[in-house]
Structure formats: structure tokens, C-alpha cells
PDB file of C-alpha atoms and ligand atoms in Angstrom:
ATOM      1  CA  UNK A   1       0.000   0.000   0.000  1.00  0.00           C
ATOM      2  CA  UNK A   2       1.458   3.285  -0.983  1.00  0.00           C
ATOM      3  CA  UNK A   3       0.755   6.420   1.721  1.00  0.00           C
ATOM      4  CA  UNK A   4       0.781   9.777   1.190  1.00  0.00           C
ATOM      5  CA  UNK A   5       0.579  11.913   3.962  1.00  0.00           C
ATOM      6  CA  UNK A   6      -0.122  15.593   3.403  1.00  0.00           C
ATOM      7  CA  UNK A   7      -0.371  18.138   5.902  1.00  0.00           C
ATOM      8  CA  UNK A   8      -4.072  19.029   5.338  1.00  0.00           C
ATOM      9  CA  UNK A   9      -6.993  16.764   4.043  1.00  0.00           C
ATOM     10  CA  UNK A  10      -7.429  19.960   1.622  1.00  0.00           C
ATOM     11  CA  UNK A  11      -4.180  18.974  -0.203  1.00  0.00           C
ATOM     12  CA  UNK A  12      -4.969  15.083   0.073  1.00  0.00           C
ATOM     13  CA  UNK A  13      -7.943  15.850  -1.542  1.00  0.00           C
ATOM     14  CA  UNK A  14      -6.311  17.479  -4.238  1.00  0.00           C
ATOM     15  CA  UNK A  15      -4.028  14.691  -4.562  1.00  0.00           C
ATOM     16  CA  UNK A  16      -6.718  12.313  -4.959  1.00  0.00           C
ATOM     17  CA  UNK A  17      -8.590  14.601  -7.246  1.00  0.00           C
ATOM     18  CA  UNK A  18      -5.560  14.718  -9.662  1.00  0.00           C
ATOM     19  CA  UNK A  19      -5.420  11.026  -9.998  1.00  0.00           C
ATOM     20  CA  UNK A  20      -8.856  10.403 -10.450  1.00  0.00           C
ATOM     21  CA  UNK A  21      -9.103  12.919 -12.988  1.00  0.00           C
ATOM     22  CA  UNK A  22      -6.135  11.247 -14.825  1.00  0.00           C
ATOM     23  CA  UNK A  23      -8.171   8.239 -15.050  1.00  0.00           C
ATOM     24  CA  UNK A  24     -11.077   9.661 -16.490  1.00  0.00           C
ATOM     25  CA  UNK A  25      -9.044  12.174 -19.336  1.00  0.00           C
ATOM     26  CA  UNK A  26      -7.016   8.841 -19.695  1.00  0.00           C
ATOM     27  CA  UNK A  27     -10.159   6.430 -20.212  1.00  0.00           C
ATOM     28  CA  UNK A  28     -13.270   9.045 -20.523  1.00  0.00           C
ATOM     29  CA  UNK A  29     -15.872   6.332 -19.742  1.00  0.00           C
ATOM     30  CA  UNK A  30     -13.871   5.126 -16.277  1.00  0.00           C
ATOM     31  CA  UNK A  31     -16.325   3.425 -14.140  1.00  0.00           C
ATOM     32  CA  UNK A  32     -15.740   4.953 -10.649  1.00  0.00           C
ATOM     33  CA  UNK A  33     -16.423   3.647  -7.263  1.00  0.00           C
ATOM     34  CA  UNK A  34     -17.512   6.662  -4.952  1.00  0.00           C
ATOM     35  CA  UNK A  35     -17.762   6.717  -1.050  1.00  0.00           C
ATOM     36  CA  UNK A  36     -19.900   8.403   0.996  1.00  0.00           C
ATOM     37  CA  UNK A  37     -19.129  10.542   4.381  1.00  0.00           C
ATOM     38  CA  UNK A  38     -17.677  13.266   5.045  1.00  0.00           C
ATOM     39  CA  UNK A  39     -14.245  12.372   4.354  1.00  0.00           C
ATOM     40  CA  UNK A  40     -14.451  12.573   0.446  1.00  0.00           C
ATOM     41  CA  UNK A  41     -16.235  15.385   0.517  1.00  0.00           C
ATOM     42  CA  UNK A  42     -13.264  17.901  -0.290  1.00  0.00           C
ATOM     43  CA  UNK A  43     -12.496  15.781  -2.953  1.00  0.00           C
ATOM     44  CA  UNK A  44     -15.983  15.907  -4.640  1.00  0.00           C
ATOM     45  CA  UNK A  45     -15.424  19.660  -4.218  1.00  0.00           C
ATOM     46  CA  UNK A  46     -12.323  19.341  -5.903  1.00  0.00           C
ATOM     47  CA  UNK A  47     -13.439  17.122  -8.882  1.00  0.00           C
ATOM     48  CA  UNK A  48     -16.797  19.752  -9.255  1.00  0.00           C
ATOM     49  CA  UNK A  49     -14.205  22.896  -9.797  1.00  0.00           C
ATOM     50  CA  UNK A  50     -11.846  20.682 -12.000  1.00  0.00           C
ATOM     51  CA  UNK A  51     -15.264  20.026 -13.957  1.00  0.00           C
ATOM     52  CA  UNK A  52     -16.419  23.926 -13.619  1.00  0.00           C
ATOM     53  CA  UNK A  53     -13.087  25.611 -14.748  1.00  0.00           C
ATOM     54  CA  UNK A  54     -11.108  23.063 -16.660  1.00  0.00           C
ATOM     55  CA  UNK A  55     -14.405  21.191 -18.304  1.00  0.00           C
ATOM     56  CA  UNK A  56     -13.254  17.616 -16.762  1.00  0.00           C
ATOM     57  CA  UNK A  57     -15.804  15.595 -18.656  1.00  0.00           C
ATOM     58  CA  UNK A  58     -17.973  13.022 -16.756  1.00  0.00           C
ATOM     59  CA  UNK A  59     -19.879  12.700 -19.411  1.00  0.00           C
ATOM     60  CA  UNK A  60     -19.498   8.955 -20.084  1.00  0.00           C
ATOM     61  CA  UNK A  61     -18.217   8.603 -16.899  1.00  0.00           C
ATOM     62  CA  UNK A  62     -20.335   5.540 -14.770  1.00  0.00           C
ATOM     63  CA  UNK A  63     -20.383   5.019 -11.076  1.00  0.00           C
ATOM     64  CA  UNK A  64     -20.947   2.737  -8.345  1.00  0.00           C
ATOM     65  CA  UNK A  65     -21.533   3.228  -5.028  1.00  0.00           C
ATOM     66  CA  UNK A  66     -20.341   1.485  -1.716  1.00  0.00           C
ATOM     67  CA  UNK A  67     -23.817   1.199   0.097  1.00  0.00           C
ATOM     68  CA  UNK A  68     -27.084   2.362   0.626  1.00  0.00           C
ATOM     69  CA  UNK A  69     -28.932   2.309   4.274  1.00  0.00           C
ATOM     70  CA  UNK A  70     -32.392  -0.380   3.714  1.00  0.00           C
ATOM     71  CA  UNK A  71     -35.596   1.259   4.113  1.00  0.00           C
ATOM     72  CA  UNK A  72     -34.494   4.780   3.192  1.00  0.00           C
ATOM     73  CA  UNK A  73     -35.884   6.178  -0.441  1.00  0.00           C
ATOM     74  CA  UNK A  74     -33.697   8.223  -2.967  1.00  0.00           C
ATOM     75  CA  UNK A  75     -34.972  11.536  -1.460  1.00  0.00           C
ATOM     76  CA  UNK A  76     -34.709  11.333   2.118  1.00  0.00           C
ATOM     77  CA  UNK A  77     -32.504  13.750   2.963  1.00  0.00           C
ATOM     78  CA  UNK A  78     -30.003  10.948   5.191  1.00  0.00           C
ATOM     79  CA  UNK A  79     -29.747   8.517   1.918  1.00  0.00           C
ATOM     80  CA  UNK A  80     -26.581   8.369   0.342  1.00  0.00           C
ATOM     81  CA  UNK A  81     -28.721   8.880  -2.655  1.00  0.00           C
ATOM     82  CA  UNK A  82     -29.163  12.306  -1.277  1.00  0.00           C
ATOM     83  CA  UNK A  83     -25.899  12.911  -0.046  1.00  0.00           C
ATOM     84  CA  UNK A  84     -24.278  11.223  -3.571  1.00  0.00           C
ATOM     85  CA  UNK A  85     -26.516  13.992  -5.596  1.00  0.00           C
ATOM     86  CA  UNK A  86     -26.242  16.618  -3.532  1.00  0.00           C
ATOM     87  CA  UNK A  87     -22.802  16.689  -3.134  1.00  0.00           C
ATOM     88  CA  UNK A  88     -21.528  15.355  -6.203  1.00  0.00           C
ATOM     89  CA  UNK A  89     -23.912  14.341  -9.066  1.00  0.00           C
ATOM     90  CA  UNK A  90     -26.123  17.829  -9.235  1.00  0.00           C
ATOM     91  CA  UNK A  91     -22.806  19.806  -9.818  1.00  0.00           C
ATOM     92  CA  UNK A  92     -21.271  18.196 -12.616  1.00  0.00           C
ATOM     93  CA  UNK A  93     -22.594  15.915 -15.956  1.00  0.00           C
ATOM     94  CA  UNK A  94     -22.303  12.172 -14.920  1.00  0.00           C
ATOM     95  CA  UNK A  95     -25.158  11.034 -16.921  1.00  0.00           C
ATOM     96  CA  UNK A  96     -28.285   9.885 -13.988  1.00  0.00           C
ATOM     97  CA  UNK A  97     -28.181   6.453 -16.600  1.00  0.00           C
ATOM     98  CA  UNK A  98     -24.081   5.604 -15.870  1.00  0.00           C
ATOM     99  CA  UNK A  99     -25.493   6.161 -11.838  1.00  0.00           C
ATOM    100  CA  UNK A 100     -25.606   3.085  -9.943  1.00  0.00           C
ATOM    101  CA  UNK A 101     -26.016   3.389  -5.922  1.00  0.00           C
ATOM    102  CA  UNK A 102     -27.823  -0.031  -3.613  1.00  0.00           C
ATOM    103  CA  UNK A 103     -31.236   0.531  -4.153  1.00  0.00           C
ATOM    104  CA  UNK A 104     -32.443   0.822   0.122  1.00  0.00           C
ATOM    105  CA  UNK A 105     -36.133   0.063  -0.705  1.00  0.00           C
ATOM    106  CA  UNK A 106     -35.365  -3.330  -3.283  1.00  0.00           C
ATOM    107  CA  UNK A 107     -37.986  -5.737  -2.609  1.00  0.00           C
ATOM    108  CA  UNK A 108     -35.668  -8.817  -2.748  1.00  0.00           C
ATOM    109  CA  UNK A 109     -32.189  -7.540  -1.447  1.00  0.00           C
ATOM    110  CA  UNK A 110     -31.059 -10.603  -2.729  1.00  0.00           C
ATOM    111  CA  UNK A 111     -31.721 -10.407  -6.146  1.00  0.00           C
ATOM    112  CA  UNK A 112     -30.562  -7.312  -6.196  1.00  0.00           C
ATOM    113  CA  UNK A 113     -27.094  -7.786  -4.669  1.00  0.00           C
ATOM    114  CA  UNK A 114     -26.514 -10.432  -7.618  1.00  0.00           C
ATOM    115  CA  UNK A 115     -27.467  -7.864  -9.921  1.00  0.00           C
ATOM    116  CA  UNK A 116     -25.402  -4.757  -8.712  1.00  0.00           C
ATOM    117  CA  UNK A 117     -23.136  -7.526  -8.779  1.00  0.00           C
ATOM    118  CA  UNK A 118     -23.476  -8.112 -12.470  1.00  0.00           C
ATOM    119  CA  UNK A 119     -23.594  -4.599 -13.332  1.00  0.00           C
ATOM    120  CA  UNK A 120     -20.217  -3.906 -12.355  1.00  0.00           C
ATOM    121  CA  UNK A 121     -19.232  -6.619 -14.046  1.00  0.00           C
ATOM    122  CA  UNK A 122     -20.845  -5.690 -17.021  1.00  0.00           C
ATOM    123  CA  UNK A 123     -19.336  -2.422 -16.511  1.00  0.00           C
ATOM    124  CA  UNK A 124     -15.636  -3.839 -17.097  1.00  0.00           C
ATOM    125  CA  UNK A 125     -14.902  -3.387 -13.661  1.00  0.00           C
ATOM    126  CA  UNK A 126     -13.963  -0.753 -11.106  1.00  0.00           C
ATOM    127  CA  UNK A 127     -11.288   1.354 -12.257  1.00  0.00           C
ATOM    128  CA  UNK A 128     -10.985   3.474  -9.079  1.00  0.00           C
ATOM    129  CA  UNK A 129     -13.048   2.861  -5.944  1.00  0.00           C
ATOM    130  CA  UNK A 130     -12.256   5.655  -3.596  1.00  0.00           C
ATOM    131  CA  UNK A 131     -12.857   4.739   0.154  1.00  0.00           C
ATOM    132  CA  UNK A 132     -13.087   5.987   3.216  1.00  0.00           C
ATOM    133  CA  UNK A 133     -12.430   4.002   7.174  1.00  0.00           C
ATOM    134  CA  UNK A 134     -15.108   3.841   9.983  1.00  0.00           C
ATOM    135  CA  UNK A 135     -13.115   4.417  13.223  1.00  0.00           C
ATOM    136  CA  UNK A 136     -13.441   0.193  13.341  1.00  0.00           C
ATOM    137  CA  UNK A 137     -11.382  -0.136  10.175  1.00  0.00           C
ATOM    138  CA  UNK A 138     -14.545  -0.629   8.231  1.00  0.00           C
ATOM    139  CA  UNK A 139     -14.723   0.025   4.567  1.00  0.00           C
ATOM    140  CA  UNK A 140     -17.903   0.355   3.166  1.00  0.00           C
ATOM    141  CA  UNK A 141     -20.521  -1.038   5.385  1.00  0.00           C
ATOM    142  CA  UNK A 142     -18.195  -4.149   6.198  1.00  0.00           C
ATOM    143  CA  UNK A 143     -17.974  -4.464   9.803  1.00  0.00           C
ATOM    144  CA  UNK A 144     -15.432  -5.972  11.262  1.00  0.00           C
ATOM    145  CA  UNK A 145     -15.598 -10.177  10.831  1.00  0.00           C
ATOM    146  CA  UNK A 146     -17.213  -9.474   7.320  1.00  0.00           C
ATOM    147  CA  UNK A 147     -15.773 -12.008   5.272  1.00  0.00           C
ATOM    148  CA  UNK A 148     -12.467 -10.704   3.274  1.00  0.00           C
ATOM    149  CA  UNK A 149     -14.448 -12.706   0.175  1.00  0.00           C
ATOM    150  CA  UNK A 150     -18.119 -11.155   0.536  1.00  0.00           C
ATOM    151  CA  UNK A 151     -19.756  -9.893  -2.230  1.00  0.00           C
ATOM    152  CA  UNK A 152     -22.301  -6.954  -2.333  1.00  0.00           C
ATOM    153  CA  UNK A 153     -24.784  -8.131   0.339  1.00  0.00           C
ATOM    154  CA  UNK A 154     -26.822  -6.805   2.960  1.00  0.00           C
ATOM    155  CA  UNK A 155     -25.387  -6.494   6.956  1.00  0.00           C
ATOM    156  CA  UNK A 156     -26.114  -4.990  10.322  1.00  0.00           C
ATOM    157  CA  UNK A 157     -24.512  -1.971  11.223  1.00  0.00           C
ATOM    158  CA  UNK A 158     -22.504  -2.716  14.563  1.00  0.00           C
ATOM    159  CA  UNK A 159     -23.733  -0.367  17.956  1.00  0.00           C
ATOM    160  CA  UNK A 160     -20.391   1.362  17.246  1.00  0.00           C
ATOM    161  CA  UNK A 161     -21.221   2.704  13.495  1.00  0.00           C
ATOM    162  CA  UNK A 162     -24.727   3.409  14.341  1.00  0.00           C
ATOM    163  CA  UNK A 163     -23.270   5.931  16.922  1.00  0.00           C
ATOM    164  CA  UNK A 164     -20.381   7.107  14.619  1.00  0.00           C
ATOM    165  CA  UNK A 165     -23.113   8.034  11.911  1.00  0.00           C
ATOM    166  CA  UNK A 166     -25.744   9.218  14.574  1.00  0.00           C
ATOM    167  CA  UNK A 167     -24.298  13.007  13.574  1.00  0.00           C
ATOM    168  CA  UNK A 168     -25.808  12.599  10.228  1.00  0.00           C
ATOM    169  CA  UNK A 169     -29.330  12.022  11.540  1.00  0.00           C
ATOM    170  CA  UNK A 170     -29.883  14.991  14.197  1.00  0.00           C
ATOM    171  CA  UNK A 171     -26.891  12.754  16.327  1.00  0.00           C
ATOM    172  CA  UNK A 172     -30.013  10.597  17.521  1.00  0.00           C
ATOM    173  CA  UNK A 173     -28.599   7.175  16.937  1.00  0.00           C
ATOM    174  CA  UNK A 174     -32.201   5.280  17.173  1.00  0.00           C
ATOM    175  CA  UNK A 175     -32.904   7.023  13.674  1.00  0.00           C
ATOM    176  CA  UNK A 176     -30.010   5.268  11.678  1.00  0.00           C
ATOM    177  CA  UNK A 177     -30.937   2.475   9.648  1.00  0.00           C
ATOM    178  CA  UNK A 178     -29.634  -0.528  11.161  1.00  0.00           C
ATOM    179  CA  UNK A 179     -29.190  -2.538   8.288  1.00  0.00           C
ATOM    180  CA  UNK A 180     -27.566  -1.563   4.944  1.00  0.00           C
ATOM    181  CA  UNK A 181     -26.507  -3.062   1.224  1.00  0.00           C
ATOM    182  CA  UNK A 182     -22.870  -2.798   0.886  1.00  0.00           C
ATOM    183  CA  UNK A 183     -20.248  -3.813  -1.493  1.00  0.00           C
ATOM    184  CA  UNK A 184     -18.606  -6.584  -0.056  1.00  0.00           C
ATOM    185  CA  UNK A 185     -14.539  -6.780   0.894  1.00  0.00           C
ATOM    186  CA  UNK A 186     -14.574  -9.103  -2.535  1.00  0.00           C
ATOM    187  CA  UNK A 187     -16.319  -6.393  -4.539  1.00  0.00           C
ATOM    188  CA  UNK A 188     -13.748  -3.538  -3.338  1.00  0.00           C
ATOM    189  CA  UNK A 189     -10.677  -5.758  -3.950  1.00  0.00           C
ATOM    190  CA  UNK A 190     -11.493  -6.315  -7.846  1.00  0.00           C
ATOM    191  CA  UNK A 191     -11.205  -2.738  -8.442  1.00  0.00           C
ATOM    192  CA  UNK A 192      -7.719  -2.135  -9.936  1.00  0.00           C
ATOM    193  CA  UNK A 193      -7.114   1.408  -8.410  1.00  0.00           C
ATOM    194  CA  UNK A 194      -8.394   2.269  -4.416  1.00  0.00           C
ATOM    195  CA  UNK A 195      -8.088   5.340  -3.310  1.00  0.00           C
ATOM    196  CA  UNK A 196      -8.388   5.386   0.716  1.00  0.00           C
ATOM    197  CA  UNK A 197      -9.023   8.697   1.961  1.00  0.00           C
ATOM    198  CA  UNK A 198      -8.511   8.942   5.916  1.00  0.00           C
ATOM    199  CA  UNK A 199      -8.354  11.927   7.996  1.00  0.00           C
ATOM    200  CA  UNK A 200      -8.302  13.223  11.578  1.00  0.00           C
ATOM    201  CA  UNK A 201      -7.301  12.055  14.764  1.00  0.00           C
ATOM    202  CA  UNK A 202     -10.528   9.490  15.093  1.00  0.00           C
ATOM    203  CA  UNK A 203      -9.174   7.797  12.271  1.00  0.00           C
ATOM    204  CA  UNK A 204      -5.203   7.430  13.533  1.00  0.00           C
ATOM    205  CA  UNK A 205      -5.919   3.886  15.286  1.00  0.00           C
ATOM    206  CA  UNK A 206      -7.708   2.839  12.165  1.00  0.00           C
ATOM    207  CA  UNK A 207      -5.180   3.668  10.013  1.00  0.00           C
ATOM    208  CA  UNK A 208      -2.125   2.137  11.702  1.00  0.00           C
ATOM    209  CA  UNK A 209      -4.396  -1.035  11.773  1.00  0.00           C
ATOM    210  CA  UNK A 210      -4.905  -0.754   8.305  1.00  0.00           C
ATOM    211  CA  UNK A 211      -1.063  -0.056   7.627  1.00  0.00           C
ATOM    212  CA  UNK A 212       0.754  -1.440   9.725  1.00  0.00           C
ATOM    213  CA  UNK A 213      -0.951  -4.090  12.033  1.00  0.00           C
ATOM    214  CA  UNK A 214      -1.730  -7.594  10.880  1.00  0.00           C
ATOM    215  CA  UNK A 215      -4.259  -9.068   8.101  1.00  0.00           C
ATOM    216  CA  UNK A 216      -7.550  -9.915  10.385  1.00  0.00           C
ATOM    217  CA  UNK A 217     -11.291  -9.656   9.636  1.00  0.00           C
ATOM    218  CA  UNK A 218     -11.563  -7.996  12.537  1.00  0.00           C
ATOM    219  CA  UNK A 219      -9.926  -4.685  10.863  1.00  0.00           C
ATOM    220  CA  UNK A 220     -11.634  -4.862   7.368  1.00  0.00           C
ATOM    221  CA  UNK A 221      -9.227  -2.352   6.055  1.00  0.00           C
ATOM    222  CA  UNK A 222      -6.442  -4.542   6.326  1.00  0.00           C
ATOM    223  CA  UNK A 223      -7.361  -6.333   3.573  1.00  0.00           C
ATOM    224  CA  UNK A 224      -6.168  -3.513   1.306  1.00  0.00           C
ATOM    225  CA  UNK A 225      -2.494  -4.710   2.275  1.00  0.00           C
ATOM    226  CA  UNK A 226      -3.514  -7.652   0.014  1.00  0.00           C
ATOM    227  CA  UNK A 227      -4.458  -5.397  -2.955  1.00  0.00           C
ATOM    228  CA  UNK A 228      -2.025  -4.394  -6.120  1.00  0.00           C
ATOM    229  CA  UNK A 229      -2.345  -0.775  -6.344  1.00  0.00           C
ATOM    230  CA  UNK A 230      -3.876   1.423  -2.960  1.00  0.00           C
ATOM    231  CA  UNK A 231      -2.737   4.813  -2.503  1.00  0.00           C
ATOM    232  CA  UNK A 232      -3.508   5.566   1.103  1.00  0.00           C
ATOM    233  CA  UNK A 233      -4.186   9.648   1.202  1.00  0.00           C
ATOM    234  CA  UNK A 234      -3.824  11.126   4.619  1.00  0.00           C
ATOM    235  CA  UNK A 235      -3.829  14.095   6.699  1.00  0.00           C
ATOM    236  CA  UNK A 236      -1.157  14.287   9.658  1.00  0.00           C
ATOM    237  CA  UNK A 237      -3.609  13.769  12.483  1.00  0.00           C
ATOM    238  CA  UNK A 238      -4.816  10.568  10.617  1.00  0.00           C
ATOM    239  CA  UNK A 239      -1.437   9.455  10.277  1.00  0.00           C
ATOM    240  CA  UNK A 240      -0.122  10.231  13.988  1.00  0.00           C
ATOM    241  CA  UNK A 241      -0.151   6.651  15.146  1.00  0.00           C
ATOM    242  CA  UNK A 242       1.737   5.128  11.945  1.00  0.00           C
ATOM    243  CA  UNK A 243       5.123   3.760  13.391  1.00  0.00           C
ATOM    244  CA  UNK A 244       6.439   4.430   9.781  1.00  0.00           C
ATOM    245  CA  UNK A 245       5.113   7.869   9.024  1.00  0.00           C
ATOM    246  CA  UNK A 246       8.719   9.206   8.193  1.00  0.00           C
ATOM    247  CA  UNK A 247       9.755   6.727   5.850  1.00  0.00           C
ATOM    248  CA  UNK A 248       6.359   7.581   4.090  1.00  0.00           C
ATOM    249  CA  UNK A 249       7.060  10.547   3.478  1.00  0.00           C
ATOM    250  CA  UNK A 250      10.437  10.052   2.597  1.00  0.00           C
ATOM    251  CA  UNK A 251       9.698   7.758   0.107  1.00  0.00           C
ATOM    252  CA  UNK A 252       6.953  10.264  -1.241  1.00  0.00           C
ATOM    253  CA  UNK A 253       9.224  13.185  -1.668  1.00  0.00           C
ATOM    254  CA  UNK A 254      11.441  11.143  -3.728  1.00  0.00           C
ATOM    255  CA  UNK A 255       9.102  10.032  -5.967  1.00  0.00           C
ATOM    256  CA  UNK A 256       9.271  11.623 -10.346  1.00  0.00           C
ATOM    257  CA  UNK A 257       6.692  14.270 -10.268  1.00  0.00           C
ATOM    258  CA  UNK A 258       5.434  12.144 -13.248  1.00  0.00           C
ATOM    259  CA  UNK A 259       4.680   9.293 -10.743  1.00  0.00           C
ATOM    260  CA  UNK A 260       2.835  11.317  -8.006  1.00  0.00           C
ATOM    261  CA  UNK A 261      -0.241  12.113  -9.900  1.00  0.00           C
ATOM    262  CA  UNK A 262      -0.578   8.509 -11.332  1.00  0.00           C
TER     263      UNK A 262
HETATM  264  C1  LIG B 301     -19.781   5.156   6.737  1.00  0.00           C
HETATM  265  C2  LIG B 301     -19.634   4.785   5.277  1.00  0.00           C
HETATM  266  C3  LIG B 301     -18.184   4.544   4.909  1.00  0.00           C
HETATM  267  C4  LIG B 301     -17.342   5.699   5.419  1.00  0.00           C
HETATM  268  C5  LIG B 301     -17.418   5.767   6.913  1.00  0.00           C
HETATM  269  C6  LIG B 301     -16.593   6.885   7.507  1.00  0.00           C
HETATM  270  O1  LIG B 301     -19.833   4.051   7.551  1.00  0.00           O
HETATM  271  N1  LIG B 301     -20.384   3.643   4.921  1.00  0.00           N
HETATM  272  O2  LIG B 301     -18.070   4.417   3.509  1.00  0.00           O
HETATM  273  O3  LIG B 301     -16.006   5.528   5.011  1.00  0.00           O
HETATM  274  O4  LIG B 301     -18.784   6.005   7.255  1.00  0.00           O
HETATM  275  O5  LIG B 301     -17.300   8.073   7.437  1.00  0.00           O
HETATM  276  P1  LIG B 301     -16.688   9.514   7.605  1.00  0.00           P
HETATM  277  O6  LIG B 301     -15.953   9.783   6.342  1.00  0.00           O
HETATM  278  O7  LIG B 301     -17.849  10.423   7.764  1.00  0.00           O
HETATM  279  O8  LIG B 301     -15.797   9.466   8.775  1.00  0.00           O
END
């Protein structure tokens, strides 16, 4: 896993930004994986602005989303549907067709697991999935002891998420969802670029897990140490509790300047 550590989550954003926007000027109809929470939101403000003043084209650009909370519909206002359109789709021209987020209200979550399934399959793939870590190492919706294989599927949030993501519904924790569609650890790991963006001091624990601490289901993150190409973006409260964090860096600043973006 490669890490970048940047002073600010402003300029890991921007990092981020640059490579997925590479990707898509590179291969115009990229199918991206996108990640909800409030971690990627500087980087969906950076990707809007590179569409506003440079004319970054999303145009045949398709996406997939990590998960959906069950039982909530497109236009409540806690849905990642919400949040995804809100805070990324309304601003710049990904087509609503190339869209593709868990539906929460699917009558047979089955079926429809097997089918998102299929659709990213049909899609070619994921080129980049960006991600983002629950303060248990999740990624996604998978909890810890989701298996490092599963597929999307649906799961139950653990006490500790529901209260993480309590400050998205009023911070009253009996109004989150407690059961979700997510891509499964399987799902993420096919996609042949991940972007994990982690930042603040809530996240340092999580992080060195991820990084540095052994391969377990019980830190879900960890399984990225198994993948071919993760760039770890961070901000320098995030990466506080990485035993390595020098070396990191060092390594970073002597990368080609044609190699940083890519
Ligand atoms: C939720 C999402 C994850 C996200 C995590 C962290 O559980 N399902 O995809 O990474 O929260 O959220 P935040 O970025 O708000 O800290």
C-alpha cells in the first residue's frame, strides 16, 4: 500500500482529485467507485471545480456506489442517494443512466445484490473505488468479521457505526438504519485502483491497523495490504499513530513528479 501523507486533508484531496481525474481524461468512460461521508467530501469539491473551470468531462463517466442504508428512499434527505446527488452528481454531468447506488427500498435484497453484482461486471470493472475508514477499520458497510471474500450483500450496522453516523441524523442514533446493502470486501478488492481517503485524529488507530498491524477480519481495512495498487491519502492527524510515518514521506518526496499524480 502506498501512503501519502499531506499536511491538510485539503491537499490530500487534491491529490486524490488529480489522480482520479487522470483516469477519467485517460479512459473518458472510467467506471468509478464513490464513497460516501464526510471524508471525500473535499475531494468531490475538488473534482466539481476541475469540472467547472477546466471542463473535466464526466460525461461517459459511470459510477458505483459502496452502500445504501435499507428502508431509506432516494430523497430522504439521510440517503446516500441524497448525499451522492447533492454533493456530487447535481454539480457536474455524470449522466443519472451511468449512476448506480444499492437501491435501500429493493424488494428482494437478494436479487438485487446479484445484480449490482453483475452490473459492475458488465461495466468492465472498477477502475478506481475511492474509500473511506469507519473508526473500526470498516470500509464500506463491512464491519469488522465481514468475510475478506463477501460480495455486495446486505449487513447490520454494529452499535459502534450506528453511533459514529448518529451526527448525520440529528446525532439521535435510534434514527439510523440498522441494516444496509454494501459492497462486499470481494467487490472492493477487484477494483484495480483504491483510493483510501482517511483523515483526523478518530481515524489514527484505524489507520495504523490498516497499515501497519496484521491481516484480520476484525480490521476490514487490512485487507487492502492484500491489494495491487492502494494509494492511502492522509492528513497528519490521521497518520499520527503510523510507526512508519517518516519513511512515508520520505519515500513520497522522492518520488518523479510524473509518478505522483498517477
Ligand atoms: C460510513 C460509510 C463509509 C465511510 C465511513 C466513515 O460508515 N459507509 O463508507 O467511510 O462512514 O465516514 P466519515 O468519512 O464520515 O468518517
Amino acid at each position: 500500500m502506498e501512503v501519502i501523507i499531506s499536511d491538510s486533508s485539503k491537499d490530500a484531496s487534491m491529490r486524490a482529485a488529480r489522480l482520479i481525474a487522470k483516469t477519467v481524461k485517460e479512459k473518458p468512460d472510467a467506471a468509478l467507485g464513490l464513497a460516501t461521508g464526510g471524508t471525500p467530501l473535499e475531494l468531490y469539491r475538488a473534482l466539481i471545480a476541475m469540472h467547472k473551470s477546466d471542463g473535466l468531462d464526466f460525461s461517459k463517466v459511470r459510477t458505483f456506489n459502496l452502500d445504501e442504508y435499507i428502508g431509506l428512499p432516494e430523497t430522504h434527505e439521510h440517503s446516500y442517494h441524497f448525499f451522492m446527488h447533492e454533493n456530487f452528481f447535481k454539480h457536474v454531468n455524470v449522466k443519472p443512466a451511468n449512476i448506480h447506488i444499492p437501491n435501500g427500498l429493493a424488494k428482494n435484497v437478494e436479487r438485487f445484490c446479484f445484480e449490482y453484482e453483475a452490473q459492475i461486471k458488465a461495466a468492465g470493472g472498477i477502475d478506481v473505488q475511492v474509500l473511506g475508514i469507519g473508526s473500526d477499520g470498516h470500509i464500506g458497510f463491512n464491519e469488522p468479521t465481514s468475510s475478506m471474500a463477501s460480495r455486495t450483500r446486505i449487513k447490520t450496522l454494529t452499535p459502534a457505526t450506528i453511533e459514529d453516523n448518529a451526527r448525520f441524523f440529528n446525532g439521535d442514533k435510534t434514527l439510523v438504519p440498522p441494516h444496509v446493502i454494501t459492497m462486499g470486501i470481494g467487490t472492493i478488492m477487484d477494483a484495480r485502483t483504491i483510493v483510501m481517503l482517511a483523515f483526523g485524529s478518530n481515524k489514527a488507530d484505524a489507520v495504523a491497523k490498516m497499515i501497519e498491524g496484521p491481516i484480520t477480519a476484525m480490521v476490514p481495512a487490512s485487507a487492502l495490504q492484500m491489494h495491487e495498487r492502494t494509494k492511502c491519502f492522509t492528513d497528519l492527524p490521521a497518520a499520527s499513530k503510523l510507526g512508519h510515518a517518516e519513511y512515508y514521506k520520505w519515500v513520497y518526496s522522492r518520488k518523479p513528479d510524473w509518478q505522483k499524480d498517477s
